[in-house]
């Protein structure tokens, strides 16, 4: 998709999907003279931040960076565009197509780097009145609770849901965002977290929208579970599409971003997701 856009904009750029073992490997790649812009994925959205030359206010507030671009003086600058993808996916899949979940609770699975953009999208953009957090690591939740204080005088209300019993007593969320890798739960804490999610998904009443940001595999365990229980679901690859225009504005400039062939880009993205052997497993 990005390579198609580069050709359409007459940019001599090639987008490479590189698996990096460490954040140091990511930075070494970004420091190459041929670097023009990059996307940061899990698990480096937080750890990349101190290695960049600068960050914008949004990345600092959210506590996560997923997009890096070059400034006019050649510095690596970090921002966050994930929230645009999350918002776009949830609104488009809502029952009314406009954001049915306003003033309702929401739920995030996970408390790592990707959860930061989900908190911002759900609270600041979609108006969810409280956000439940399911996460087996209490320390990560504490870090998330601390980070959202950067929102100012009215930080979002986060509720760490620690048991099935607690989940049963809470109102059902309308939006759910998964921000963790797809794994088969095995430990006690992992099994408890999955049972808590199942409790929320099984509640009586209107079913909302579940977006899983993980797309390896494309059809994750929680997507399958949500569909079985009557929820509308959105694959993680869709998050990419709603960020296209802003990412290219940062990489190539305002005028170039207006020329991005968005419909073609969406078609290529969805075709690649459908046919990719790396994620259709």
Coordinates of N, CA, C and O in Angstrom, one line a residue, residues 108-276:
X108 N -10.5 -1.6 27.3 CA -9.3 -1.8 26.6 C -8.6 -3.1 27.2 O -8.5 -3.2 28.4
X109 N -8.2 -4.0 26.3 CA -7.5 -5.2 26.7 C -6.0 -4.9 26.6 O -5.5 -4.7 25.4
X110 N -5.3 -4.8 27.7 CA -3.9 -4.4 27.7 C -3.6 -3.1 28.2 O -4.5 -2.2 28.3
X111 N -2.3 -2.9 28.7 CA -2.0 -1.6 29.2 C -0.6 -1.2 28.8 O 0.1 -0.4 29.4
X112 N -0.1 -1.7 27.6 CA 1.2 -1.3 27.1 C 1.1 -0.1 26.2 O 0.2 0.7 26.3
X113 N 2.1 0.0 25.3 CA 2.2 1.2 24.5 C 1.0 1.5 23.6 O 0.5 2.6 23.5
X114 N 0.4 0.4 23.0 CA -0.7 0.6 22.1 C -2.0 1.1 22.8 O -2.9 1.7 22.2
X115 N -2.1 0.8 24.1 CA -3.3 1.2 24.9 C -3.4 2.7 25.0 O -4.5 3.2 25.2
X116 N -2.3 3.4 25.0 CA -2.3 4.8 25.2 C -3.1 5.5 24.1 O -3.9 6.4 24.4
X117 N -2.9 5.1 22.9 CA -3.7 5.7 21.8 C -5.2 5.3 21.9 O -6.1 6.1 21.6
X118 N -5.5 4.1 22.4 CA -6.8 3.7 22.6 C -7.5 4.6 23.7 O -8.7 5.0 23.5
X119 N -6.8 4.8 24.8 CA -7.4 5.7 25.8 C -7.7 7.1 25.2 O -8.8 7.6 25.5
X120 N -6.8 7.6 24.5 CA -7.1 9.0 23.9 C -8.2 9.0 22.9 O -9.1 9.8 23.0
X121 N -8.3 8.0 22.1 CA -9.4 7.9 21.1 C -10.7 7.7 21.8 O -11.7 8.4 21.4
X122 N -10.8 6.9 22.8 CA -12.0 6.6 23.5 C -12.5 7.7 24.3 O -13.7 8.0 24.4
X123 N -11.6 8.4 25.0 CA -12.0 9.4 26.0 C -12.1 10.8 25.3 O -13.1 11.4 25.3
X124 N -11.0 11.3 24.7 CA -10.9 12.6 24.1 C -11.7 12.8 22.8 O -12.2 13.8 22.5
X125 N -11.8 11.7 22.0 CA -12.4 11.8 20.7 C -13.8 11.2 20.6 O -14.6 11.7 19.9
X126 N -14.0 10.1 21.4 CA -15.3 9.4 21.3 C -16.2 9.6 22.5 O -17.4 9.2 22.5
X127 N -15.7 10.3 23.5 CA -16.6 10.7 24.6 C -17.0 9.6 25.5 O -18.1 9.7 26.2
X128 N -16.3 8.5 25.7 CA -16.6 7.4 26.6 C -16.5 7.9 28.0 O -15.4 8.5 28.4
X129 N -17.4 7.6 28.9 CA -17.4 8.2 30.2 C -16.5 7.5 31.2 O -16.0 8.1 32.2
X130 N -16.1 6.3 30.9 CA -15.2 5.5 31.7 C -14.6 4.4 30.9 O -15.2 4.0 29.9
X131 N -13.4 4.0 31.2 CA -12.7 3.0 30.4 C -12.2 1.9 31.3 O -11.4 2.1 32.3
X132 N -12.7 0.7 31.1 CA -12.2 -0.5 31.9 C -10.9 -1.0 31.3 O -10.7 -1.0 30.0
X133 N -10.0 -1.4 32.1 CA -8.7 -2.0 31.7 C -8.6 -3.4 32.1 O -8.8 -3.7 33.3
X134 N -8.4 -4.3 31.2 CA -8.1 -5.7 31.5 C -6.6 -5.9 31.2 O -6.2 -5.8 30.1
X135 N -5.8 -6.3 32.3 CA -4.4 -6.5 32.1 C -3.8 -7.3 33.2 O -4.1 -7.0 34.4
X136 N -3.1 -8.3 32.9 CA -2.6 -9.2 34.0 C -1.4 -8.6 34.8 O -1.2 -9.0 35.9
X137 N -0.8 -7.6 34.2 CA 0.4 -7.0 34.9 C -0.1 -5.7 35.6 O -0.4 -4.7 35.0
X138 N -0.2 -5.7 37.0 CA -0.6 -4.6 37.7 C 0.3 -3.4 37.6 O -0.1 -2.2 37.6
X139 N 1.6 -3.6 37.4 CA 2.5 -2.5 37.3 C 2.3 -1.8 36.0 O 2.4 -0.5 36.0
X140 N 2.0 -2.5 34.9 CA 1.6 -1.8 33.6 C 0.4 -0.9 33.8 O 0.3 0.2 33.2
X141 N -0.6 -1.4 34.5 CA -1.8 -0.6 34.8 C -1.5 0.7 35.6 O -2.0 1.7 35.3
X142 N -0.6 0.5 36.6 CA -0.2 1.6 37.4 C 0.5 2.7 36.6 O 0.2 3.9 36.7
X143 N 1.3 2.2 35.6 CA 2.0 3.2 34.7 C 1.0 3.9 33.8 O 1.1 5.1 33.6
X144 N 0.0 3.2 33.3 CA -1.0 3.8 32.5 C -1.8 4.8 33.3 O -2.1 5.9 32.8
X145 N -2.2 4.5 34.5 CA -3.0 5.4 35.3 C -2.2 6.7 35.6 O -2.7 7.8 35.6
X146 N -0.9 6.5 35.8 CA 0.0 7.7 36.0 C 0.1 8.5 34.7 O 0.0 9.7 34.7
X147 N 0.3 7.8 33.6 CA 0.5 8.6 32.3 C -0.8 9.4 31.9 O -0.6 10.5 31.3
X148 N -2.0 8.9 32.2 CA -3.2 9.7 31.8 C -3.3 10.9 32.6 O -4.1 11.8 32.2
X149 N -2.6 11.1 33.6 CA -2.7 12.4 34.4 C -2.1 13.5 33.5 O -2.4 14.7 33.8
X150 N -1.4 13.2 32.5 CA -0.9 14.2 31.6 C -2.0 14.9 30.7 O -1.7 15.9 30.1
X151 N -3.2 14.3 30.8 CA -4.3 14.9 30.0 C -4.7 16.2 30.6 O -5.5 16.9 30.0
X152 N -4.3 16.5 31.9 CA -4.7 17.8 32.5 C -5.7 17.7 33.6 O -5.7 16.7 34.3
X153 N -6.6 18.7 33.7 CA -7.5 18.8 34.8 C -8.6 17.7 34.8 O -9.1 17.4 35.8
X154 N -8.9 17.1 33.6 CA -9.9 16.1 33.6 C -9.4 14.9 32.9 O -9.8 14.6 31.7
X155 N -8.5 14.1 33.5 CA -8.0 12.9 32.9 C -9.1 11.9 32.8 O -10.1 11.9 33.5
X156 N -9.0 10.9 31.8 CA -10.0 9.9 31.7 C -10.2 9.0 32.9 O -9.2 8.8 33.6
X157 N -11.4 8.6 33.2 CA -11.6 7.7 34.3 C -11.3 6.2 33.9 O -12.0 5.7 33.0
X158 N -10.2 5.7 34.4 CA -9.9 4.3 34.1 C -10.2 3.4 35.3 O -10.0 3.8 36.5
X159 N -10.7 2.2 35.0 CA -11.1 1.2 36.0 C -10.4 -0.1 35.7 O -10.6 -0.7 34.7
X160 N -9.5 -0.5 36.6 CA -8.8 -1.8 36.4 C -9.7 -2.9 36.9 O -10.0 -3.0 38.1
X161 N -10.1 -3.7 36.0 CA -11.0 -4.8 36.3 C -10.2 -6.1 36.6 O -9.5 -6.6 35.7
X162 N -10.3 -6.5 37.8 CA -9.3 -7.6 38.2 C -10.0 -9.0 38.4 O -9.3 -9.9 38.6
X163 N -11.3 -9.0 38.3 CA -12.0 -10.3 38.6 C -13.3 -10.4 37.7 O -13.8 -9.4 37.3
X164 N -13.7 -11.7 37.5 CA -15.0 -11.9 36.9 C -16.1 -11.3 37.7 O -17.0 -10.7 37.1
X165 N -16.0 -11.4 39.0 CA -17.1 -10.9 39.8 C -17.2 -9.4 39.7 O -18.3 -8.9 39.6
X166 N -16.1 -8.7 39.6 CA -16.1 -7.2 39.4 C -16.8 -6.9 38.0 O -17.6 -6.0 37.8
X167 N -16.4 -7.7 37.0 CA -16.9 -7.5 35.6 C -18.4 -7.7 35.6 O -19.1 -6.9 34.9
X168 N -18.9 -8.6 36.3 CA -20.4 -8.9 36.3 C -21.2 -7.7 36.8 O -22.3 -7.5 36.4
X169 N -20.6 -7.0 37.8 CA -21.3 -5.8 38.4 C -21.2 -4.5 37.6 O -21.8 -3.6 38.0
X170 N -20.4 -4.5 36.6 CA -20.2 -3.2 35.8 C -21.1 -3.2 34.6 O -21.4 -4.2 34.0
X171 N -21.5 -2.0 34.2 CA -22.3 -1.9 33.0 C -21.5 -2.3 31.8 O -20.3 -2.2 31.8
X172 N -22.2 -2.8 30.8 CA -21.5 -3.3 29.6 C -20.8 -2.2 28.8 O -21.4 -1.1 28.6
X173 N -19.6 -2.4 28.3 CA -19.0 -1.4 27.4 C -19.6 -1.5 26.0 O -20.2 -2.5 25.6
X174 N -19.5 -0.4 25.2 CA -20.0 -0.4 23.8 C -18.8 -0.6 22.9 O -18.9 -1.4 22.0
X175 N -17.7 0.0 23.2 CA -16.4 -0.2 22.4 C -15.5 -1.0 23.2 O -15.2 -0.8 24.4
X176 N -14.8 -1.9 22.5 CA -13.7 -2.7 23.1 C -12.5 -2.7 22.2 O -12.7 -2.9 20.9
X177 N -11.3 -2.4 22.7 CA -10.1 -2.3 21.8 C -9.1 -3.3 22.4 O -8.7 -3.1 23.6
X178 N -8.7 -4.2 21.6 CA -7.6 -5.1 22.0 C -6.2 -4.6 21.6 O -6.1 -4.1 20.5
X179 N -5.3 -4.6 22.6 CA -4.0 -3.9 22.3 C -2.8 -4.9 22.6 O -1.7 -4.4 22.8
X180 N -3.1 -6.2 22.7 CA -2.1 -7.1 23.1 C -1.9 -8.2 22.0 O -2.7 -8.4 21.2
X181 N -0.7 -8.9 22.0 CA -0.5 -9.9 21.0 C -1.5 -11.1 21.2 O -2.1 -11.3 22.3
X182 N -1.7 -11.8 20.2 CA -2.7 -12.9 20.2 C -2.0 -14.2 20.8 O -1.1 -14.7 20.1
X183 N -2.3 -14.5 22.0 CA -1.7 -15.7 22.6 C -2.8 -16.6 23.2 O -3.9 -16.1 23.6
X184 N -2.5 -17.9 23.3 CA -3.4 -18.8 24.0 C -3.2 -18.6 25.5 O -2.1 -18.8 26.0
X185 N -4.2 -18.2 26.3 CA -4.0 -18.0 27.7 C -3.6 -19.3 28.4 O -4.3 -20.4 28.2
X186 N -2.6 -19.3 29.2 CA -2.1 -20.5 29.9 C -1.9 -20.3 31.4 O -2.3 -21.1 32.2
X187 N -1.3 -19.2 31.8 CA -1.1 -19.0 33.2 C -2.4 -18.6 33.9 O -3.4 -18.2 33.3
X188 N -2.4 -18.6 35.3 CA -3.6 -18.2 36.0 C -4.1 -16.8 35.7 O -5.3 -16.5 35.4
X189 N -3.1 -15.8 35.6 CA -3.5 -14.5 35.3 C -4.0 -14.3 33.9 O -5.0 -13.5 33.6
X190 N -3.4 -15.0 32.9 CA -3.9 -15.0 31.5 C -5.3 -15.6 31.4 O -6.1 -15.0 30.7
X191 N -5.5 -16.7 32.1 CA -6.9 -17.3 32.0 C -7.9 -16.4 32.7 O -9.0 -16.3 32.2
X192 N -7.5 -15.7 33.8 CA -8.5 -14.8 34.5 C -8.8 -13.6 33.6 O -10.0 -13.2 33.5
X193 N -7.8 -13.1 32.9 CA -8.0 -12.0 32.0 C -9.0 -12.3 30.9 O -9.9 -11.6 30.5
X194 N -8.8 -13.5 30.3 CA -9.7 -14.0 29.2 C -11.1 -14.2 29.7 O -12.1 -13.9 29.1
X195 N -11.2 -14.7 31.0 CA -12.5 -15.0 31.5 C -13.2 -13.6 31.8 O -14.5 -13.5 31.6
X196 N -12.5 -12.6 32.2 CA -13.1 -11.3 32.4 C -13.6 -10.7 31.1 O -14.7 -10.2 31.0
X197 N -12.8 -10.8 30.0 CA -13.2 -10.4 28.7 C -14.5 -11.1 28.3 O -15.5 -10.5 27.8
X198 N -14.5 -12.4 28.5 CA -15.7 -13.2 28.1 C -16.9 -12.8 28.8 O -18.0 -12.8 28.3
X199 N -16.8 -12.4 30.1 CA -17.9 -11.9 30.9 C -18.5 -10.7 30.3 O -19.7 -10.5 30.2
X200 N -17.6 -9.7 29.9 CA -18.1 -8.5 29.3 C -18.8 -8.8 27.9 O -19.9 -8.3 27.6
X201 N -18.2 -9.6 27.1 CA -18.7 -10.0 25.8 C -20.1 -10.7 25.9 O -20.9 -10.6 25.0
X202 N -20.3 -11.4 27.0 CA -21.5 -12.2 27.1 C -22.7 -11.5 27.8 O -23.8 -12.0 28.0
X203 N -22.5 -10.2 28.2 CA -23.5 -9.5 28.9 C -24.8 -9.3 28.0 O -24.7 -9.2 26.7
X204 N -25.9 -9.3 28.6 CA -27.2 -9.1 27.8 C -27.3 -7.7 27.3 O -26.7 -6.8 27.8
X205 N -28.1 -7.5 26.3 CA -28.3 -6.2 25.8 C -27.6 -6.0 24.4 O -27.1 -6.9 23.8
X206 N -27.6 -4.7 24.0 CA -27.0 -4.4 22.7 C -25.5 -4.7 22.7 O -24.7 -4.4 23.6
X207 N -25.1 -5.3 21.6 CA -23.7 -5.6 21.4 C -23.0 -4.5 20.7 O -23.6 -3.9 19.7
X208 N -21.8 -4.1 21.0 CA -21.1 -3.0 20.4 C -20.1 -3.4 19.4 O -20.3 -4.4 18.6
X209 N -18.9 -2.8 19.4 CA -17.9 -3.0 18.5 C -16.6 -3.4 19.2 O -16.2 -2.8 20.1
X210 N -16.0 -4.5 18.7 CA -14.6 -4.9 19.2 C -13.6 -4.7 18.1 O -13.8 -5.3 17.0
X211 N -12.6 -4.0 18.3 CA -11.4 -3.8 17.4 C -10.2 -4.4 18.1 O -9.9 -4.2 19.2
X212 N -9.6 -5.3 17.3 CA -8.3 -5.9 17.8 C -7.2 -5.3 17.0 O -7.1 -5.6 15.8
X213 N -6.3 -4.6 17.7 CA -5.2 -3.9 16.9 C -4.1 -4.9 16.5 O -3.3 -4.7 15.6
X214 N -4.1 -6.1 17.1 CA -3.2 -7.2 16.7 C -3.7 -7.7 15.4 O -4.9 -8.0 15.2
X215 N -2.8 -7.9 14.4 CA -3.2 -8.5 13.1 C -2.3 -9.6 12.7 O -2.3 -10.0 11.5
X216 N -1.5 -10.2 13.6 CA -0.7 -11.4 13.4 C -1.1 -12.4 14.5 O -0.5 -12.3 15.5
X217 N -2.1 -13.3 14.2 CA -2.8 -13.5 12.9 C -3.9 -12.5 12.7 O -4.3 -11.7 13.6
X218 N -4.4 -12.5 11.5 CA -5.5 -11.6 11.1 C -6.7 -11.9 11.9 O -7.4 -10.9 12.3
X219 N -7.1 -13.1 12.0 CA -8.3 -13.5 12.7 C -7.9 -14.0 14.1 O -7.7 -15.2 14.4
X220 N -7.8 -13.1 15.1 CA -7.3 -13.4 16.4 C -8.4 -14.1 17.2 O -9.5 -14.2 16.9
X221 N -7.9 -14.6 18.4 CA -8.8 -15.4 19.3 C -9.9 -14.5 19.8 O -11.1 -14.9 19.9
X222 N -9.6 -13.2 20.1 CA -10.7 -12.4 20.7 C -11.6 -11.9 19.6 O -12.8 -11.7 19.9
X223 N -11.2 -11.8 18.4 CA -12.1 -11.5 17.3 C -13.1 -12.6 17.1 O -14.3 -12.4 16.9
X224 N -12.6 -13.9 17.1 CA -13.5 -15.0 16.9 C -14.5 -15.1 18.1 O -15.7 -15.4 17.8
X225 N -14.0 -14.9 19.3 CA -14.9 -15.0 20.5 C -16.0 -13.9 20.4 O -17.2 -14.2 20.6
X226 N -15.6 -12.7 20.0 CA -16.6 -11.6 19.9 C -17.6 -11.9 18.9 O -18.8 -11.6 19.1
X227 N -17.2 -12.4 17.7 CA -18.1 -12.7 16.6 C -19.1 -13.7 17.1 O -20.3 -13.6 16.8
X228 N -18.6 -14.7 17.8 CA -19.5 -15.8 18.2 C -20.6 -15.3 19.2 O -21.7 -15.9 19.2
X229 N -20.3 -14.2 19.9 CA -21.2 -13.7 20.9 C -22.0 -12.5 20.3 O -22.6 -11.8 21.1
X230 N -21.9 -12.3 19.0 CA -22.8 -11.3 18.4 C -22.3 -9.9 18.3 O -23.0 -8.9 17.9
X231 N -21.0 -9.7 18.5 CA -20.4 -8.3 18.4 C -20.0 -8.0 17.0 O -19.6 -8.9 16.2
X232 N -20.0 -6.7 16.6 CA -19.4 -6.3 15.4 C -17.9 -6.2 15.6 O -17.5 -5.7 16.6
X233 N -17.1 -6.7 14.7 CA -15.7 -6.8 14.9 C -14.9 -6.1 13.8 O -15.4 -6.0 12.6
X234 N -13.7 -5.6 14.1 CA -12.9 -4.9 13.1 C -11.5 -5.4 13.3 O -10.9 -5.5 14.4
X235 N -10.9 -5.9 12.1 CA -9.5 -6.4 12.1 C -8.5 -5.3 12.3 O -8.7 -4.1 11.9
X236 N -7.4 -5.7 12.9 CA -6.3 -4.7 13.1 C -5.7 -4.0 11.9 O -5.3 -2.9 12.0
X237 N -5.8 -4.7 10.8 CA -5.2 -4.0 9.6 C -6.0 -2.8 9.2 O -5.5 -1.9 8.5
X238 N -7.3 -2.7 9.6 CA -8.1 -1.5 9.2 C -7.6 -0.3 9.9 O -7.8 0.8 9.4
X239 N -6.9 -0.4 11.0 CA -6.3 0.7 11.7 C -5.4 1.5 10.8 O -5.3 2.7 10.9
X240 N -4.6 0.7 10.0 CA -3.7 1.3 9.1 C -4.3 2.3 8.1 O -3.8 3.4 7.9
X241 N -5.4 1.9 7.6 CA -6.1 2.7 6.5 C -6.5 4.1 7.0 O -6.4 5.0 6.2
X242 N -7.0 4.2 8.2 CA -7.5 5.5 8.7 C -6.3 6.4 9.1 O -6.6 7.6 9.4
X243 N -5.1 6.0 9.0 CA -3.9 6.8 9.3 C -3.2 7.3 8.0 O -2.3 8.2 8.1
X244 N -3.6 6.8 6.9 CA -2.8 7.0 5.6 C -2.6 8.5 5.4 O -1.4 8.9 5.2
X245 N -3.6 9.3 5.3 CA -3.4 10.7 4.9 C -2.5 11.5 5.9 O -1.6 12.2 5.4
X246 N -2.7 11.3 7.2 CA -1.9 12.0 8.2 C -0.4 11.5 8.1 O 0.5 12.3 8.2
X247 N -0.2 10.2 8.0 CA 1.1 9.7 7.9 C 1.9 10.3 6.7 O 3.0 10.7 6.8
X248 N 1.2 10.3 5.6 CA 1.9 10.9 4.4 C 2.0 12.4 4.4 O 3.0 12.9 3.8
X249 N 1.2 13.1 5.2 CA 1.4 14.5 5.4 C 2.7 14.7 6.1 O 3.5 15.6 5.8
X250 N 2.9 13.9 7.2 CA 4.1 14.0 8.0 C 5.4 13.7 7.2 O 6.4 14.3 7.3
X251 N 5.3 12.6 6.4 CA 6.5 12.2 5.6 C 6.8 13.0 4.4 O 7.9 13.3 4.1
X252 N 5.7 13.4 3.7 CA 5.9 14.1 2.4 C 5.4 15.5 2.2 O 5.7 16.2 1.3
X253 N 4.7 16.0 3.3 CA 4.2 17.4 3.2 C 2.7 17.5 2.9 O 2.1 16.6 2.5
X254 N 2.2 18.7 3.2 CA 0.8 19.0 3.1 C 0.3 18.7 1.7 O -0.8 18.1 1.5
X255 N 1.0 19.3 0.7 CA 0.5 19.2 -0.7 C 0.4 17.8 -1.2 O -0.5 17.3 -1.8
X256 N 1.5 17.0 -0.8 CA 1.6 15.6 -1.3 C 0.5 14.8 -0.7 O -0.1 13.9 -1.3
X257 N 0.1 15.1 0.6 CA -0.9 14.3 1.3 C -2.3 14.4 0.6 O -3.1 13.5 0.7
X258 N -2.5 15.6 0.0 CA -3.8 15.8 -0.7 C -3.9 15.0 -1.9 O -5.0 14.8 -2.5
X259 N -2.8 14.5 -2.4 CA -2.8 13.7 -3.7 C -2.7 12.2 -3.4 O -2.7 11.4 -4.3
X260 N -2.8 11.8 -2.1 CA -2.8 10.4 -1.8 C -4.0 9.7 -2.4 O -5.1 10.1 -2.2
X261 N -3.8 8.6 -3.2 CA -5.0 7.9 -3.8 C -5.6 7.0 -2.7 O -5.4 5.8 -2.7
X262 N -6.5 7.6 -1.9 CA -7.0 6.9 -0.7 C -7.8 5.6 -1.1 O -7.7 4.6 -0.4
X263 N -8.7 5.8 -2.0 CA -9.5 4.6 -2.4 C -8.7 3.5 -2.9 O -8.9 2.3 -2.5
X264 N -7.7 3.8 -3.7 CA -6.8 2.7 -4.2 C -6.0 2.1 -3.1 O -5.8 0.9 -3.0
X265 N -5.5 3.0 -2.2 CA -4.7 2.5 -1.0 C -5.5 1.6 -0.2 O -5.0 0.5 0.3
X266 N -6.8 1.9 0.1 CA -7.7 1.0 0.9 C -7.8 -0.3 0.2 O -7.8 -1.4 0.8
X267 N -8.1 -0.3 -1.1 CA -8.3 -1.5 -1.9 C -7.0 -2.4 -1.8 O -7.1 -3.6 -1.6
X268 N -5.8 -1.8 -1.9 CA -4.6 -2.6 -1.9 C -4.4 -3.1 -0.5 O -3.9 -4.3 -0.3
X269 N -4.7 -2.3 0.5 CA -4.5 -2.7 1.9 C -5.3 -4.0 2.2 O -4.9 -5.0 2.8
X270 N -6.6 -3.9 1.8 CA -7.5 -5.0 2.1 C -7.2 -6.3 1.3 O -7.3 -7.4 1.8
X271 N -6.8 -6.1 0.1 CA -6.4 -7.2 -0.7 C -5.1 -7.9 -0.1 O -5.0 -9.1 0.0
X272 N -4.2 -7.1 0.3 CA -2.9 -7.6 0.9 C -3.3 -8.3 2.2 O -2.7 -9.4 2.5
X273 N -4.2 -7.8 3.0 CA -4.5 -8.4 4.3 C -5.2 -9.8 4.0 O -4.9 -10.8 4.7
X274 N -6.0 -9.8 3.0 CA -6.8 -11.1 2.6 C -5.8 -12.1 2.1 O -6.0 -13.3 2.4
X275 N -4.8 -11.7 1.4 CA -3.9 -12.7 0.7 C -2.6 -13.0 1.4 O -1.9 -14.0 1.1
X276 N -2.2 -12.2 2.4 CA -0.9 -12.4 3.1 C -0.8 -13.7 3.9 O -1.6 -13.9 4.8

